Every structure is written in structure tokens, then in C-alpha cells.
Short mmCIF file of C-alpha atoms in Angstrom, two decimals:
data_model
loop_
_atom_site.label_atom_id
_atom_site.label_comp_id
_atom_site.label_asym_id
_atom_site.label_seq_id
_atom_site.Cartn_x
_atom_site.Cartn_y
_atom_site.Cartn_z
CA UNK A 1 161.98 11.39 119.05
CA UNK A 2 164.28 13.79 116.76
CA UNK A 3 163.55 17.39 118.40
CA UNK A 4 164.22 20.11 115.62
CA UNK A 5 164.77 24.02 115.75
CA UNK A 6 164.10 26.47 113.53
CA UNK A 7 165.96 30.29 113.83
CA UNK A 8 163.73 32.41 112.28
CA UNK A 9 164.47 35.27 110.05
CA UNK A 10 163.04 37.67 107.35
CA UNK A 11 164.86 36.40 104.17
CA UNK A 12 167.05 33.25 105.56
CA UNK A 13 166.26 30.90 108.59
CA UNK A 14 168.36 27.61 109.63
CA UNK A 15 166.85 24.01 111.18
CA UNK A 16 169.27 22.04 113.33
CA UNK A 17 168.40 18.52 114.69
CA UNK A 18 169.05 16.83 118.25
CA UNK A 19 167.92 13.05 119.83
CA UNK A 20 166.90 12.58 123.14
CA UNK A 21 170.23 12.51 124.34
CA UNK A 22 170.91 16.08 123.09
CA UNK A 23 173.38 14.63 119.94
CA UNK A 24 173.48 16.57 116.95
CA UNK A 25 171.86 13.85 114.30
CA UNK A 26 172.58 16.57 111.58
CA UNK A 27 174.81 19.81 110.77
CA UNK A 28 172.91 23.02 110.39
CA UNK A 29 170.84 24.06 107.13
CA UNK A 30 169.91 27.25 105.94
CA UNK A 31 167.08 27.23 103.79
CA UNK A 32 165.31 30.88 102.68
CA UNK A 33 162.31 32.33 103.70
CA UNK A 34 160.15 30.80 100.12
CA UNK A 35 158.49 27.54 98.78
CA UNK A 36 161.57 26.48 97.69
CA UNK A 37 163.09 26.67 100.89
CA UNK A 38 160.63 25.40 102.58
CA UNK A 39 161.20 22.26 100.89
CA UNK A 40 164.84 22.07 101.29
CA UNK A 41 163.67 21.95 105.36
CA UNK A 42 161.43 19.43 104.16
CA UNK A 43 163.58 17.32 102.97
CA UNK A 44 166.27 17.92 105.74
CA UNK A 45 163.41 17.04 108.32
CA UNK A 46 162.29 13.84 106.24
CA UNK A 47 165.77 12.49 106.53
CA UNK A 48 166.18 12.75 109.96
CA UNK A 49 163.27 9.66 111.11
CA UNK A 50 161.28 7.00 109.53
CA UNK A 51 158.21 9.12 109.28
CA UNK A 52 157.33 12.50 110.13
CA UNK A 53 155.35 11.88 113.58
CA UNK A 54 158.92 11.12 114.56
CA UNK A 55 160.19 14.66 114.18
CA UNK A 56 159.17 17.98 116.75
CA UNK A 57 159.62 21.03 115.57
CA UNK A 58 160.10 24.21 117.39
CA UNK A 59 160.56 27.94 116.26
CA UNK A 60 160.27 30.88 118.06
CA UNK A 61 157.35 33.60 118.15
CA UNK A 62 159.53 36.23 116.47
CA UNK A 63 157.63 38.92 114.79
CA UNK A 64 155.35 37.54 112.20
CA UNK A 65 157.65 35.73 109.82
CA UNK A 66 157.31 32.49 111.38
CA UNK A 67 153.94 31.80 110.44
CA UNK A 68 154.70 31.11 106.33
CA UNK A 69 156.92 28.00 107.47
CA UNK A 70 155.32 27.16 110.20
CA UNK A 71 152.31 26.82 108.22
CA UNK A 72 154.03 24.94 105.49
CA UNK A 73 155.50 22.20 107.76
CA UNK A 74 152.31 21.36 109.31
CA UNK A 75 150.86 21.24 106.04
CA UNK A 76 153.18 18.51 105.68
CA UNK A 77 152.51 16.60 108.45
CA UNK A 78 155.14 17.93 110.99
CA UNK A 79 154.46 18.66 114.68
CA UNK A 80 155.19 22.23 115.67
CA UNK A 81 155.40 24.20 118.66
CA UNK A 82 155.74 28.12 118.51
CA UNK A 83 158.25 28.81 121.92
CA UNK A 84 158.21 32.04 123.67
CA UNK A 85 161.97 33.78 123.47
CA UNK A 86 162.10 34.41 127.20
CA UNK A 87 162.85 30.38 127.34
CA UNK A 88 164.74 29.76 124.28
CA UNK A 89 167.20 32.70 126.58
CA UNK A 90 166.87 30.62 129.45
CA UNK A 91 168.39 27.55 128.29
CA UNK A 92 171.08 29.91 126.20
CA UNK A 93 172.06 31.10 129.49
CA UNK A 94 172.01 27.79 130.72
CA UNK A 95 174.42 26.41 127.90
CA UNK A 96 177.20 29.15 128.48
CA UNK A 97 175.74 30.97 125.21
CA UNK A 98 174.70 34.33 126.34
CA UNK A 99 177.30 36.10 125.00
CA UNK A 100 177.46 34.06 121.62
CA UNK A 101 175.07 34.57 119.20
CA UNK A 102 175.11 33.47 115.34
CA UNK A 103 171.93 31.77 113.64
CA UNK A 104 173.57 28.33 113.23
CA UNK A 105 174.00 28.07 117.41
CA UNK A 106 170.25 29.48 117.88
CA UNK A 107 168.85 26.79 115.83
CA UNK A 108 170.73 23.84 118.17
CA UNK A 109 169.53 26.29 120.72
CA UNK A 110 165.94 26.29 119.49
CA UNK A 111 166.30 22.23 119.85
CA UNK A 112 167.66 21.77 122.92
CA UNK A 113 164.55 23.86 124.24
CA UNK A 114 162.30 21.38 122.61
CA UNK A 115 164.12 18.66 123.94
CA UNK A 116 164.42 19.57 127.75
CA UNK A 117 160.87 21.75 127.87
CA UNK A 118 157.33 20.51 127.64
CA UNK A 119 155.85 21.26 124.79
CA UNK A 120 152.54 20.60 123.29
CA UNK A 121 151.78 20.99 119.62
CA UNK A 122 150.66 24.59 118.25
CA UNK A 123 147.71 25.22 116.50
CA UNK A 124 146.86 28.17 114.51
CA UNK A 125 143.73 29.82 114.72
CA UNK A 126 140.37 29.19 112.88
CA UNK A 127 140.33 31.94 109.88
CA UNK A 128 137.91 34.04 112.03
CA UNK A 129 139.71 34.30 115.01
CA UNK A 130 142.80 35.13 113.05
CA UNK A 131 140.86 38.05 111.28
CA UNK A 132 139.48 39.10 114.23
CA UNK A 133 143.41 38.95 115.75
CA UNK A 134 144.65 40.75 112.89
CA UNK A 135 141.52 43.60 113.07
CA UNK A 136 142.03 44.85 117.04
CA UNK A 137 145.68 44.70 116.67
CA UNK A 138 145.38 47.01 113.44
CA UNK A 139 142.65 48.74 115.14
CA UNK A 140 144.82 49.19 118.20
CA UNK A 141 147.65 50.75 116.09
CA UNK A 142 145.45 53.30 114.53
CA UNK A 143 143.95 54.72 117.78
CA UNK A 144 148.11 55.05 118.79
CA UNK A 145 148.99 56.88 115.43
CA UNK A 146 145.50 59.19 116.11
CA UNK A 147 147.08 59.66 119.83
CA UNK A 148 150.97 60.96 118.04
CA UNK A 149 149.04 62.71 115.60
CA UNK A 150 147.44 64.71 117.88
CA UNK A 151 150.21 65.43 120.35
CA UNK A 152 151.95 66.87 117.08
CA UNK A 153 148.91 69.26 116.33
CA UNK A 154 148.66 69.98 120.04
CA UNK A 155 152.78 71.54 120.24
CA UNK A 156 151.99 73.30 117.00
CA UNK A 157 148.85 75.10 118.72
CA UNK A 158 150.56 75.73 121.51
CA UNK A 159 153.53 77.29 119.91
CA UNK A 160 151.17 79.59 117.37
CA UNK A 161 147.92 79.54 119.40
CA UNK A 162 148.47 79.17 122.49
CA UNK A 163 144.99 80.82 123.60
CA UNK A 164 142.83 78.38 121.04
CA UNK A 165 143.22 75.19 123.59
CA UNK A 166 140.47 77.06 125.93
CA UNK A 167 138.14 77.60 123.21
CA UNK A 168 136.34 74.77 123.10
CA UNK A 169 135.69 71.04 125.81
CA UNK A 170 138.17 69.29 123.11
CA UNK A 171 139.97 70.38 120.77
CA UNK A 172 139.88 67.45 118.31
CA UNK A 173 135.83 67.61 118.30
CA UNK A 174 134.22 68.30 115.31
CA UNK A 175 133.42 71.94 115.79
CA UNK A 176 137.40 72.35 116.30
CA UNK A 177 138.92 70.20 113.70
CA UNK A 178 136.44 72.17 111.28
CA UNK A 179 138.08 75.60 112.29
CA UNK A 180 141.61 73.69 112.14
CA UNK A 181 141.20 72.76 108.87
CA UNK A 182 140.38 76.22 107.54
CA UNK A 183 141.96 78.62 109.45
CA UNK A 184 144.38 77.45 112.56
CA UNK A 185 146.75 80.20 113.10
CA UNK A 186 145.55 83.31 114.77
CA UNK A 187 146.95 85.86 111.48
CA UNK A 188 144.02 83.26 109.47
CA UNK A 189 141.57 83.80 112.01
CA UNK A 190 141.72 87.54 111.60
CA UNK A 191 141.82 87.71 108.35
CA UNK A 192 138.28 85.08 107.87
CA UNK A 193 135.24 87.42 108.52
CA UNK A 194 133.24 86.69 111.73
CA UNK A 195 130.36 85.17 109.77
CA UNK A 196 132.43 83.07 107.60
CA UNK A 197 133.36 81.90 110.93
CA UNK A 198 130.32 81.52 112.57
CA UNK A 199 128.70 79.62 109.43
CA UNK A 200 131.54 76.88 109.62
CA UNK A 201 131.06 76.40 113.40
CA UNK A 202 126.88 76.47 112.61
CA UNK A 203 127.57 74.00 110.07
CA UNK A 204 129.81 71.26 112.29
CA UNK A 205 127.84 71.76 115.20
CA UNK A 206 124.86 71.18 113.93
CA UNK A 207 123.49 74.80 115.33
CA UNK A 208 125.07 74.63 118.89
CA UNK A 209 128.25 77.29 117.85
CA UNK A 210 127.57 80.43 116.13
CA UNK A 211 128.12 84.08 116.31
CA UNK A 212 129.19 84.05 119.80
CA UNK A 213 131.51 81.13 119.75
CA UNK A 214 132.85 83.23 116.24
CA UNK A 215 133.39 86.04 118.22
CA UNK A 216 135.19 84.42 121.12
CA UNK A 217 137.38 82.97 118.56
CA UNK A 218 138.20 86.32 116.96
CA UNK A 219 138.90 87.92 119.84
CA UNK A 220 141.54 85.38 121.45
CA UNK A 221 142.98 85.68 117.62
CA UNK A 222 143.71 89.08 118.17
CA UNK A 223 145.19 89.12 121.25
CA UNK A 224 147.06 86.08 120.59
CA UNK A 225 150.73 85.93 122.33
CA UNK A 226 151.96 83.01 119.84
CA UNK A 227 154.96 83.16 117.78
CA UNK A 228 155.02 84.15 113.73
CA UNK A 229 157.95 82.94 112.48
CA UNK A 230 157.09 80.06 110.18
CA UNK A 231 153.35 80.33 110.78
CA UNK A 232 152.68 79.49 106.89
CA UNK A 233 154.43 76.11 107.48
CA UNK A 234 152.65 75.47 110.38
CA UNK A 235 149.29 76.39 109.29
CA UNK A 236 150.40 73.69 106.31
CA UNK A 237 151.35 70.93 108.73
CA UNK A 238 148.08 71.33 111.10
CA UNK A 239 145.75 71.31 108.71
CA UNK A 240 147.76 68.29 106.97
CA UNK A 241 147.51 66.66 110.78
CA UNK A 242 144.10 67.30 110.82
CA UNK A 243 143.22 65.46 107.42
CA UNK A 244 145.28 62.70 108.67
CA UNK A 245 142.86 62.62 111.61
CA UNK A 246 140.09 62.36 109.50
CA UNK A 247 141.59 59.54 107.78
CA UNK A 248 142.21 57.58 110.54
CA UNK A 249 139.53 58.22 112.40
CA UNK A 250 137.30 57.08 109.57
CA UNK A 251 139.52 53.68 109.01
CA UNK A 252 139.14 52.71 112.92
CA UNK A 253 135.28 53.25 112.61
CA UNK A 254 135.45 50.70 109.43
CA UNK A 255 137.66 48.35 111.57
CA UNK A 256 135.02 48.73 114.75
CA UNK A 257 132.17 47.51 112.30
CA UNK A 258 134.18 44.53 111.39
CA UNK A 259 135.13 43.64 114.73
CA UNK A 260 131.92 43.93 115.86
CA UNK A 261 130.69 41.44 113.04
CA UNK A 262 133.18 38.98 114.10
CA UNK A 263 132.90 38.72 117.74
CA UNK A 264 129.07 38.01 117.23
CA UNK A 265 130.01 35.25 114.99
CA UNK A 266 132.71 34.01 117.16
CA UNK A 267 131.87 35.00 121.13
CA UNK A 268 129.23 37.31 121.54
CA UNK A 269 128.95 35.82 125.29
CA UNK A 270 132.18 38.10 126.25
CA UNK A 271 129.83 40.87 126.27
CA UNK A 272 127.65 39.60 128.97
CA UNK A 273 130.26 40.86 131.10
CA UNK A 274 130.12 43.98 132.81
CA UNK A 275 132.93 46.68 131.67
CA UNK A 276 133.71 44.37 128.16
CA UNK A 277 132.90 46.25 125.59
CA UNK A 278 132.84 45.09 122.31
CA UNK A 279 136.61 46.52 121.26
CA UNK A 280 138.27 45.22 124.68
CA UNK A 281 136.17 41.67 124.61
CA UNK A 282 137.15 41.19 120.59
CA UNK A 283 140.45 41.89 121.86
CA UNK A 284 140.24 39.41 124.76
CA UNK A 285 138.47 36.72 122.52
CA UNK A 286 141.66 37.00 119.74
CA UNK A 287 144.62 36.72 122.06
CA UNK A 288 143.27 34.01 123.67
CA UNK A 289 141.76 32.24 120.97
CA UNK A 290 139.95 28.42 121.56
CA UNK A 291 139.79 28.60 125.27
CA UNK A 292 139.69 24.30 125.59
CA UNK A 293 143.81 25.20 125.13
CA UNK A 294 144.49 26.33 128.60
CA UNK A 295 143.64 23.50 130.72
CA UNK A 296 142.92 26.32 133.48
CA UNK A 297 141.43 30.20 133.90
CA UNK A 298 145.69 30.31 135.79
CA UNK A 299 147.29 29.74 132.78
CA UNK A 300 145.29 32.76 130.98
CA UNK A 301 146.32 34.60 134.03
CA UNK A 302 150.00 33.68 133.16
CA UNK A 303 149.54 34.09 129.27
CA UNK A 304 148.40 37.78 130.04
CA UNK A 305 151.51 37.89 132.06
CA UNK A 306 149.22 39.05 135.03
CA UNK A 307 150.79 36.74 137.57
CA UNK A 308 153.11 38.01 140.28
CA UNK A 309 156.80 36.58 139.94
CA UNK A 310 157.79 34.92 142.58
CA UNK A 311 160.95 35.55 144.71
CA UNK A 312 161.46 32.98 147.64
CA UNK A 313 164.72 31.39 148.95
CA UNK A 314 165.11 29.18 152.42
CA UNK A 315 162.10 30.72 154.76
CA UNK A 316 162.68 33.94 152.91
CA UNK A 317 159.81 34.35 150.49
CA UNK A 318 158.63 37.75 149.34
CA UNK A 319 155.52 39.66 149.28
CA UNK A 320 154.09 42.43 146.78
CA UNK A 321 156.13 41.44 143.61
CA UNK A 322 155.44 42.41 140.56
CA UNK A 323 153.83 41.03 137.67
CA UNK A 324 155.65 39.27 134.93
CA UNK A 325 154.42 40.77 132.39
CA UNK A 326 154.99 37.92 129.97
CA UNK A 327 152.74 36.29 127.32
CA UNK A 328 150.54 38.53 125.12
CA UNK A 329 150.83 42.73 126.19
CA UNK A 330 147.57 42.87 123.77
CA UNK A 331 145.88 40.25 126.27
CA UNK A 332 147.13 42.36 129.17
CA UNK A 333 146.18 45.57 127.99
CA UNK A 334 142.78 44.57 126.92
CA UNK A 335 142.46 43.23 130.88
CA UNK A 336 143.08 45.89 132.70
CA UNK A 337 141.57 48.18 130.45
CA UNK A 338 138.30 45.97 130.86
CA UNK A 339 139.29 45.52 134.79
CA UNK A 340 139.05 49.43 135.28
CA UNK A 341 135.63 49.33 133.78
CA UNK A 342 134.56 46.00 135.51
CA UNK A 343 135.21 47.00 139.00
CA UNK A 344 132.82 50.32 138.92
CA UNK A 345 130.00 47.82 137.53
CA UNK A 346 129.95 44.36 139.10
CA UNK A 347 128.85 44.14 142.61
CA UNK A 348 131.67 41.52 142.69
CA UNK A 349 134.03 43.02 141.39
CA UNK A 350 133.80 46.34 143.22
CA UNK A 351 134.30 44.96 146.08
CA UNK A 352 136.96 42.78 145.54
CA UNK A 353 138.75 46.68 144.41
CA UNK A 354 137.65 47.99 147.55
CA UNK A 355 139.20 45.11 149.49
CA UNK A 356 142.02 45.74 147.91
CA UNK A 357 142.29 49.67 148.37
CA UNK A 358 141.38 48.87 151.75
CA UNK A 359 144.51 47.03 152.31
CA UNK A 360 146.77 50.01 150.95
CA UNK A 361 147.04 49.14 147.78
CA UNK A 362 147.16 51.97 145.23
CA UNK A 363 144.69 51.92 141.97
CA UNK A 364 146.67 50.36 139.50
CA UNK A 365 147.82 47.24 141.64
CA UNK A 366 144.35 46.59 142.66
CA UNK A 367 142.77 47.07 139.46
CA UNK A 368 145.74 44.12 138.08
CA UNK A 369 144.22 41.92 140.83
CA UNK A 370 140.92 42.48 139.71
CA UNK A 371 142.24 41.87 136.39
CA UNK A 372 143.64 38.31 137.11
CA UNK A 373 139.72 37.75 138.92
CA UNK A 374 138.53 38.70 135.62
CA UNK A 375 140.86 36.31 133.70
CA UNK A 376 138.78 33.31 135.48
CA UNK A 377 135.42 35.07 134.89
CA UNK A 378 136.31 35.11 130.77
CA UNK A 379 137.79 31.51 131.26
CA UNK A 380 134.42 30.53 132.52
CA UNK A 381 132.34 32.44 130.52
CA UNK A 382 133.78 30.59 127.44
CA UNK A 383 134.34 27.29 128.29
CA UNK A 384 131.19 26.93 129.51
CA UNK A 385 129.33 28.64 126.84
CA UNK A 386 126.78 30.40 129.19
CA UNK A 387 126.02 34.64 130.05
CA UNK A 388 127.73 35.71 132.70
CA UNK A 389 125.91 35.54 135.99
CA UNK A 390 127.24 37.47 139.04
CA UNK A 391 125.52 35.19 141.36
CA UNK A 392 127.61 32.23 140.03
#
């Protein structure tokens, strides 16, 4: 077997080839990041055995721009595994590399992983579980821009209007954002007439705000202690955060419906869990993908990076490590986010928490063991193909 690696890059990446025996059966290639490219690998690969069963290739999960060539070689008939970087470091460290670094080395690096490690063949995901992948992660990143957005408005307010923040339960609800995007600054809010006022609360409330809620706004206006310098600008900015709000707000909701179209195509079972809800389980179901590839509910536990590491030498071994946190952090999130939820509504589950508070330890270490519980409850749940019973 001819073990191959691949450096990946944006623009240029560089195959190297080892035997069994760890010998270099050819120099270094570079080849760029296109069709052509991939061909020039192609043939470099081709060369290198009688057929191409003969030839593993490995590449590291860097970013996304592995996928084009992985993709293409498989398309030709190569055998790929996609390595995690925390081993491809390993076995640099092993080699005397870690302080030498240059693409040509990685690549032979790359190789040598493939040829000491045990590796099985990567497969990409069925088109719907990639969409569904590519969805919560987008979704994901537009809740965290809404979350910076709004600690920007937040400092502005606090700076110019420091009073507003106790005017209403939140300040990003819809009776708020529709008096941010009018009039935000307290030298606005005394110039707008109270019923002006009270008809734009009447109108985003639905009827709850009015005259009163007008008034109360008015009058913390007035006696407002914020600074004026720049309050143009900043009137400007908020109501420009606010739109942006809006915006996003309105592109998660379109991501949720799609989401939620996919998982009931794809694992609708996930929801028969208590505490999944339908943006953690879609999250769940895309990181981990066809569950027949983990040969156990442990090594989801370890892809989430929810197992403890392990520290033992001699009789010494010890206790209350942390977690690795390797794997998937979108897995891991989506976990302990559901954990949290799980643990106030299964029986089971509860407590398993309480056990574990019980024993002195704090909230967030026993909501990661109920976490890696869960882990073999979604294992279960979809290799098996059947609701989720508690009783089980």
C-alpha cells in the first residue's frame, strides 16, 4: 500500500508519497487549488501503484478547502481519509518537526500519519445532510452576529440613554426596536409628540403600549443623564443596528423553516427526545451524520469531544479531568445545550443531574455528564430507528 498526503491550502496544496516502510516513493508536488491541478495530483497518484485501490490518501480537515479535491479524487476512484490536525501534530512532534514547518514537510507529514494511524475511508455526506450541515452552521452564525449586534446597540444606549434599558422586559422586543428605529436618543424623544409616540408603541404592540407607556418614555427623556456629544452619529448607528437586526432576524427565521423541512426528511425521530428541539436536534443530526459510522454511542461521545482526558502514570491515575474538547464544537455545543434542557424533562435524566449535584459537582460539569448520557440516547435513537422511550 502507497500511503499519500495532501497539505491543504487556499490557492496551492502539495501530495507527497510513502510505502509501508515509511520511504519516500516520490518527491513532493504542488499542484493548485483547480481542475487542472487536480489532475496533475491525478496523475502523480496514478504513477505511484498499479491501480488506484493501491493508493490511500489523507488530507487534513482544514477549513473548508479540502472538500473540492477531496471530492475530485474520490471521483476518481481514490481512497480518502479526512485526519483531524490534533494527530497530524502528534506525529510532527513525534518526528522532531515541531519547530519546522513548510508545506513540502507537512505533506510527508500528512503520509506518515496515514501510514502509522488507523484509518478508515471518509465519506461525504448524502446532499441532505450536507444542506442541513451547511443551514445550522449558517443559522448558528447569524444568531452570534444578532448577539454583537446587539451588545453594540446596548453601549450606545447606555452611553446616550442610559434610563431607556428600564423601559421596557427587553429591549430588542418589538415595541422597543419600533421606538429605536424612530427616535433612540432622548433630544428625539422630546422633540416626537406624546401621541406620535403612543401611536407607534399602539401599533407594534398590537394595543398593549399606549399613552402611558408614551408618557413614561417622555419623561425618562427629559430627565435623561446621557451624554450629547455626537448624539446625531449615534442616533445614525442605532437605528442602522437596529435595521441590521431586522435583517437578520428575518434570515434566521427563513433558515429555521428550512431546517425544519430537512430534519423531517432526514431524522424527525431526534425530536422524540425530551429537551431536542428542532434547531439543537438538526444540529445534532448534521454533525454526526449516518450514525452506522461510529461503531459505538463512545465514539460520538469522543467526536463531541465530551470525554474526560485521561491522566494516569504507575498507580497514580487522576480523577475529575477535564474534557477534551476535541471533534466537532458544533456537536458539543448542540449537546449540552440540549443536555440543559433534557435534564429538567426526563425522569432519567433528572436524576442522573441530581446524582451528580449530589456528589458536589457544580452545574456545568454535571450537565457535560448528562450530556455524554445523552450522546448514547441519540446513538440509540438512530440506529435503531425507533421514538425514544424512557422506559428503555
Amino acid at each position: 500500500m502507497i500511503f499519500a498526503g495532501v497539505d491543504i491550502a487556499k490557492v496551492d496544496h502539495v501530495v507527497a508519497a510513502i510505502d509501508e516502510r515509511g520511504e519516500a516513493v516520490a518527491k513532493p508536488m504542488p499542484f493548485k487549488n483547480s481542475g487542472t491541478g487536480f489532475e496533475r495530483c491525478v496523475a502523480y497518484l496514478e504513477g505511484l501503484a498499479l491501480d488506484n485501490a493501491g493508493v490511500f490518501v489523507g488530507m487534513e480537515a482544514t477549513g473548508h478547502y479540502w472538500m473540492a479535491c477531496f471530492s475530485y479524487l474520490v471521483s476518481r476512484g481514490f481512497k480518502v481519509a479526512v485526519i483531524n490536525p490534533m494527530q497530524v501534530k502528534a506525529v510532527r512532534k513525534l518526528k522532531g518537526y515541531s519547530r519546522v514547518k513548510n508545506d513540502r514537510i507537512d505533506s510527508q507529514i500528512i503520509a506518515e500519519t496515514m501510514r502509522i494511524g488507523d484509518f478508515d475511508e471518509t465519506r461525504l455526506a448524502t446532499d441532505e445532510l450536507q444542506s442541513l450541515k451547511t443551514l445550522t452552521r449558517y443559522q448558528q452564525s447569524l444568531k452570534q452576529e444578532v448577539a454583537t449586534v446587539k451588545t453594540q446597540a446596548i453601549c450606545l444606549m447606555d452611553a446616550y440613554f442610559p434610563e431607556y434599558a428600564g423601559m421596557f422586559t427587553d429591549m430588542f422586543g418589538t415595541s422597543s426596536m419600533a421606538i429605536l428605529s424612530k427616535c433612540p436618543t432622548p433630544a428625539e424623544c422630546n422633540r416626537t409628540h406624546a401621541a406620535t409616540l403612543a401611536k407607534i408603541l399602539s401599533e407594534a404592540s398590537r394595543g398593549r403600549f399606549g399613552t402611558e407607556k408614551a408618557a413614561n418614555v417622555k419623561a425618562a427623556a427629559k430627565g435623561s443623564v446621557g451624554i450629547t456629544l455626537g448624539s446625531d452619529a449615534a442616533s445614525f448607528q442605532i437605528k442602522e443596528l437596529v435595521s441590521r437586526i431586522v435583517f437578520l432576524n428575518k434570515k434566521a427565521s427563513e433558515a429555521d423553516r428550512r431546517i425544519s423541512v430537512l430534519l423531517q426528511g432526514i431524522e424527525p425521530l431526534i425530536l422524540t427526545i425530551p429537551g431536542i428541539s428542532t434547531t439543537t436536534g438538526a444540529q445534532i443530526v448534521a454533525e454526526i451524520g449516518d450514525a452506522s459510522r461510529f461503531p459505538n454511542a463512545a465514539a460520538i461521545v469522543s467526536y463531541a469531544g465530551l470525554n474526560s482526558a485521561v491522566s494516569q502514570s504507575g498507580r497514580f491515575e487522576a480523577t475529575g479531568e477535564p474534557i477534551t474538547k476535541h471533534g466537532s464544537p458544533y456537536l458539543r455545543r448542540s449537546m449540552w445545550l440540549a443536555a440543559n434542557r433534557a435534564r429538567q424533562y426526563d425522569p432519567n435524566l433528572k436524576a442522573f443531574y441530581d446524582k451528580k449535584r449530589s456528589e458536589g459537582k457544580c452545574h456545568r460539569v454535571a450537565v457535560t455528564a448528562v450530556a455524554r448520557k445523552l450522546c448514547h440516547i441519540v446513538f440509540a435513537v438512530m440506529r435503531d430507528q425507533i421514538p425514544y422511550d424512557p422506559e428503555r
